[in-house]
């Protein structure tokens, strides 16, 4: 990757889901700007329905924005060439419950255009990397949620991508597997790769993300390193160095001030609250 | 190829129980079916809907299996996000998944047809399908309308040419007769001569208009025909185009005929899947299935696809490939291809 080239460049991105059968249209993203640099991990934070998954879907090429511009590795989002340059781990279960992990990766690899010999080597490597060798003979439908999530990450890593787009990569994983995923992401970054990940797990965001972007109701409310976010009080209340009881006290104080505790995200050291409801 | 084979085996696995359940149902339907009275009896005019039931249910189960197997056929299916960005062919892989489903359905329908035929045979039905009639109209050798008329006694015979490559085993004549005088009624007698040889032992009596006169004789090549008036009677008898036909018969195995009848149900199933390929992207799985079932039943009941006609032909013992269903099948295939072509721009683009 050209070190000066942005891995992801998003400008004024809008997405409007049209209404149907009497239900109103939904503005899922409203003018979102975003940049991910080479060798950087950017975390997307936000409450449910804030537009995180929609943003990742657009960047992965599965959805088309209504307005705005999204460029991935110098190409327009959705470009065919990006299929093998970028890994995407969406939310939800895997397709094809009748396949075995190796067959699933072979199928996706063939769609990504990986040649047979390379695909075989890459399949073995990613299964080993995600410690999935032991379940090679089990069918996907018989795998637990955590194992399916790991296999989804293995599929994202299959083409040796320059960029990973991950939606809740540790959701459903046990602590050991979460740690493994974090290590893999750090290693990926060390190799020059970029990552954009949405997460509700602030502890993991704290650990691996260089910067975070906060989305609320489809709009970007804040962006920067954790230290930068802690220094702003405009839209986001952030506190650091709090233990659990300290965090609880902040929550109580916000509630007393008329704010909502919805959207609180607690990490090991940090606490974020979205202040849209505060007077 | 891995997934194509897997989709077929997945659909087959999902169709196992429907086939097991539907075979006895088809037996029961067959057992309660009235025997056809003659070749013109539309089998089961009263039972027609019930005869469709096992094959339609199997087709419906097959369509449901395809919908389950391929996440991109309908909207927001589990696992679809993993595939959506991968640009799997012009139809997002839906075409290939549909073909896999059709292959699985074909296997299920063949099993059902074999069971159906087994029961039919245990009830004493012939192993051979009824001799099938191939008909070729003979061409009159005259520019004027070919007619026999006592007012033109000089013309006692009419000549026809038969341009067939096969041997003839009979003739179907349907002469148009016009009574010349009200107060007299005397029939016309004719003789039929093929390549110089008299084909009818007894003179043929023509006393009614448009009455079918069938003439059977041992198989023989037939190039020219002559219809000669033995006595004119009080009629003017004409043979408009298509009323003189040379016939041929063929023996076919009823089991293959039964399988062909069952496989004809693949056409409405394929049409239903094509409709899902076109519209399913924005419909939930339940809505897609309902759409498919509607197309499946509507095609059958409204004769938009030739499966109902194929079933009737089978019931009459006619050899299905020569019962004129080929053109209807081609029309159905053309409709399926058209739907798939229209679906390509909808499917190949990124969803908005």
PDB file of N, CA, C and O in Angstrom, chain B residues 81-109:
ATOM      1  N   UNK B  81     -24.904 -11.487   4.203  1.00  0.00           N
ATOM      2  CA  UNK B  81     -23.918 -10.401   4.213  1.00  0.00           C
ATOM      3  C   UNK B  81     -22.529 -10.899   3.825  1.00  0.00           C
ATOM      4  O   UNK B  81     -21.704 -10.147   3.313  1.00  0.00           O
ATOM      5  N   UNK B  82     -22.276 -12.180   4.087  1.00  0.00           N
ATOM      6  CA  UNK B  82     -20.963 -12.738   3.744  1.00  0.00           C
ATOM      7  C   UNK B  82     -20.793 -12.846   2.231  1.00  0.00           C
ATOM      8  O   UNK B  82     -19.671 -12.911   1.747  1.00  0.00           O
ATOM      9  N   UNK B  83     -21.911 -12.918   1.501  1.00  0.00           N
ATOM     10  CA  UNK B  83     -21.834 -13.188   0.072  1.00  0.00           C
ATOM     11  C   UNK B  83     -22.125 -11.972  -0.791  1.00  0.00           C
ATOM     12  O   UNK B  83     -21.708 -11.900  -1.930  1.00  0.00           O
ATOM     13  N   UNK B  84     -22.870 -11.018  -0.223  1.00  0.00           N
ATOM     14  CA  UNK B  84     -23.421  -9.945  -1.044  1.00  0.00           C
ATOM     15  C   UNK B  84     -22.349  -9.148  -1.781  1.00  0.00           C
ATOM     16  O   UNK B  84     -22.519  -8.749  -2.911  1.00  0.00           O
ATOM     17  N   UNK B  85     -21.224  -8.924  -1.113  1.00  0.00           N
ATOM     18  CA  UNK B  85     -20.212  -8.068  -1.734  1.00  0.00           C
ATOM     19  C   UNK B  85     -19.365  -8.818  -2.757  1.00  0.00           C
ATOM     20  O   UNK B  85     -18.578  -8.215  -3.466  1.00  0.00           O
ATOM     21  N   UNK B  86     -19.531 -10.150  -2.816  1.00  0.00           N
ATOM     22  CA  UNK B  86     -18.604 -10.945  -3.619  1.00  0.00           C
ATOM     23  C   UNK B  86     -18.969 -11.021  -5.094  1.00  0.00           C
ATOM     24  O   UNK B  86     -18.242 -11.632  -5.878  1.00  0.00           O
ATOM     25  N   UNK B  87     -20.088 -10.411  -5.489  1.00  0.00           N
ATOM     26  CA  UNK B  87     -20.457 -10.323  -6.915  1.00  0.00           C
ATOM     27  C   UNK B  87     -20.439 -11.704  -7.573  1.00  0.00           C
ATOM     28  O   UNK B  87     -19.650 -11.984  -8.479  1.00  0.00           O
ATOM     29  N   UNK B  88     -21.306 -12.591  -7.087  1.00  0.00           N
ATOM     30  CA  UNK B  88     -21.297 -13.968  -7.577  1.00  0.00           C
ATOM     31  C   UNK B  88     -22.118 -14.064  -8.850  1.00  0.00           C
ATOM     32  O   UNK B  88     -23.300 -14.353  -8.812  1.00  0.00           O
ATOM     33  N   UNK B  89     -21.499 -13.819  -9.980  1.00  0.00           N
ATOM     34  CA  UNK B  89     -22.186 -13.980 -11.261  1.00  0.00           C
ATOM     35  C   UNK B  89     -23.262 -12.934 -11.479  1.00  0.00           C
ATOM     36  O   UNK B  89     -23.555 -12.132 -10.595  1.00  0.00           O
ATOM     37  N   UNK B  90     -23.865 -12.958 -12.658  1.00  0.00           N
ATOM     38  CA  UNK B  90     -24.844 -11.914 -12.992  1.00  0.00           C
ATOM     39  C   UNK B  90     -26.108 -11.977 -12.147  1.00  0.00           C
ATOM     40  O   UNK B  90     -26.812 -10.983 -12.017  1.00  0.00           O
ATOM     41  N   UNK B  91     -26.407 -13.141 -11.589  1.00  0.00           N
ATOM     42  CA  UNK B  91     -27.642 -13.267 -10.792  1.00  0.00           C
ATOM     43  C   UNK B  91     -27.341 -13.540  -9.322  1.00  0.00           C
ATOM     44  O   UNK B  91     -28.154 -14.104  -8.605  1.00  0.00           O
ATOM     45  N   UNK B  92     -26.158 -13.139  -8.868  1.00  0.00           N
ATOM     46  CA  UNK B  92     -25.744 -13.365  -7.474  1.00  0.00           C
ATOM     47  C   UNK B  92     -25.780 -14.850  -7.114  1.00  0.00           C
ATOM     48  O   UNK B  92     -26.050 -15.207  -5.965  1.00  0.00           O
ATOM     49  N   UNK B  93     -25.560 -15.700  -8.071  1.00  0.00           N
ATOM     50  CA  UNK B  93     -25.567 -17.147  -7.797  1.00  0.00           C
ATOM     51  C   UNK B  93     -26.962 -17.748  -7.728  1.00  0.00           C
ATOM     52  O   UNK B  93     -27.100 -18.961  -7.563  1.00  0.00           O
ATOM     53  N   UNK B  94     -27.986 -16.894  -7.878  1.00  0.00           N
ATOM     54  CA  UNK B  94     -29.362 -17.401  -7.745  1.00  0.00           C
ATOM     55  C   UNK B  94     -29.708 -18.348  -8.901  1.00  0.00           C
ATOM     56  O   UNK B  94     -30.451 -19.314  -8.716  1.00  0.00           O
ATOM     57  N   UNK B  95     -29.184 -18.057 -10.091  1.00  0.00           N
ATOM     58  CA  UNK B  95     -29.466 -18.907 -11.247  1.00  0.00           C
ATOM     59  C   UNK B  95     -28.903 -20.303 -11.044  1.00  0.00           C
ATOM     60  O   UNK B  95     -29.596 -21.310 -11.258  1.00  0.00           O
ATOM     61  N   UNK B  96     -27.647 -20.350 -10.575  1.00  0.00           N
ATOM     62  CA  UNK B  96     -27.001 -21.648 -10.379  1.00  0.00           C
ATOM     63  C   UNK B  96     -27.697 -22.425  -9.246  1.00  0.00           C
ATOM     64  O   UNK B  96     -27.895 -23.643  -9.344  1.00  0.00           O
ATOM     65  N   UNK B  97     -28.069 -21.704  -8.192  1.00  0.00           N
ATOM     66  CA  UNK B  97     -28.769 -22.361  -7.076  1.00  0.00           C
ATOM     67  C   UNK B  97     -30.114 -22.912  -7.569  1.00  0.00           C
ATOM     68  O   UNK B  97     -30.524 -24.015  -7.174  1.00  0.00           O
ATOM     69  N   UNK B  98     -30.778 -22.156  -8.450  1.00  0.00           N
ATOM     70  CA  UNK B  98     -32.062 -22.623  -8.981  1.00  0.00           C
ATOM     71  C   UNK B  98     -31.869 -23.886  -9.814  1.00  0.00           C
ATOM     72  O   UNK B  98     -32.666 -24.824  -9.729  1.00  0.00           O
ATOM     73  N   UNK B  99     -30.797 -23.904 -10.622  1.00  0.00           N
ATOM     74  CA  UNK B  99     -30.526 -25.097 -11.433  1.00  0.00           C
ATOM     75  C   UNK B  99     -30.264 -26.294 -10.515  1.00  0.00           C
ATOM     76  O   UNK B  99     -30.770 -27.403 -10.763  1.00  0.00           O
ATOM     77  N   UNK B 100     -29.499 -26.065  -9.455  1.00  0.00           N
ATOM     78  CA  UNK B 100     -29.232 -27.161  -8.506  1.00  0.00           C
ATOM     79  C   UNK B 100     -30.540 -27.671  -7.911  1.00  0.00           C
ATOM     80  O   UNK B 100     -30.758 -28.885  -7.780  1.00  0.00           O
ATOM     81  N   UNK B 101     -31.416 -26.728  -7.558  1.00  0.00           N
ATOM     82  CA  UNK B 101     -32.715 -27.119  -7.005  1.00  0.00           C
ATOM     83  C   UNK B 101     -33.557 -27.889  -8.005  1.00  0.00           C
ATOM     84  O   UNK B 101     -34.228 -28.869  -7.654  1.00  0.00           O
ATOM     85  N   UNK B 102     -33.506 -27.456  -9.266  1.00  0.00           N
ATOM     86  CA  UNK B 102     -34.277 -28.130 -10.319  1.00  0.00           C
ATOM     87  C   UNK B 102     -33.774 -29.568 -10.483  1.00  0.00           C
ATOM     88  O   UNK B 102     -34.574 -30.506 -10.654  1.00  0.00           O
ATOM     89  N   UNK B 103     -32.457 -29.742 -10.431  1.00  0.00           N
ATOM     90  CA  UNK B 103     -31.901 -31.097 -10.555  1.00  0.00           C
ATOM     91  C   UNK B 103     -32.405 -31.980  -9.396  1.00  0.00           C
ATOM     92  O   UNK B 103     -32.819 -33.126  -9.597  1.00  0.00           O
ATOM     93  N   UNK B 104     -32.384 -31.407  -8.196  1.00  0.00           N
ATOM     94  CA  UNK B 104     -32.875 -32.170  -7.043  1.00  0.00           C
ATOM     95  C   UNK B 104     -34.359 -32.487  -7.186  1.00  0.00           C
ATOM     96  O   UNK B 104     -34.808 -33.606  -6.895  1.00  0.00           O
ATOM     97  N   UNK B 105     -35.121 -31.496  -7.650  1.00  0.00           N
ATOM     98  CA  UNK B 105     -36.565 -31.720  -7.846  1.00  0.00           C
ATOM     99  C   UNK B 105     -36.797 -32.797  -8.900  1.00  0.00           C
ATOM    100  O   UNK B 105     -37.708 -33.623  -8.768  1.00  0.00           O
ATOM    101  N   UNK B 106     -35.969 -32.774  -9.955  1.00  0.00           N
ATOM    102  CA  UNK B 106     -36.110 -33.780 -11.015  1.00  0.00           C
ATOM    103  C   UNK B 106     -35.922 -35.172 -10.424  1.00  0.00           C
ATOM    104  O   UNK B 106     -36.694 -36.098 -10.736  1.00  0.00           O
ATOM    105  N   UNK B 107     -34.918 -35.310  -9.553  1.00  0.00           N
ATOM    106  CA  UNK B 107     -34.682 -36.615  -8.938  1.00  0.00           C
ATOM    107  C   UNK B 107     -35.903 -37.047  -8.124  1.00  0.00           C
ATOM    108  O   UNK B 107     -36.355 -38.202  -8.205  1.00  0.00           O
ATOM    109  N   UNK B 108     -36.438 -36.105  -7.347  1.00  0.00           N
ATOM    110  CA  UNK B 108     -37.619 -36.419  -6.532  1.00  0.00           C
ATOM    111  C   UNK B 108     -38.819 -36.791  -7.388  1.00  0.00           C
ATOM    112  O   UNK B 108     -39.552 -37.751  -7.096  1.00  0.00           O
ATOM    113  N   UNK B 109     -39.023 -36.041  -8.467  1.00  0.00           N
ATOM    114  CA  UNK B 109     -40.169 -36.305  -9.346  1.00  0.00           C
ATOM    115  C   UNK B 109     -40.021 -37.652 -10.051  1.00  0.00           C
ATOM    116  O   UNK B 109     -41.015 -38.367 -10.258  1.00  0.00           O
TER     117      UNK B 109
END
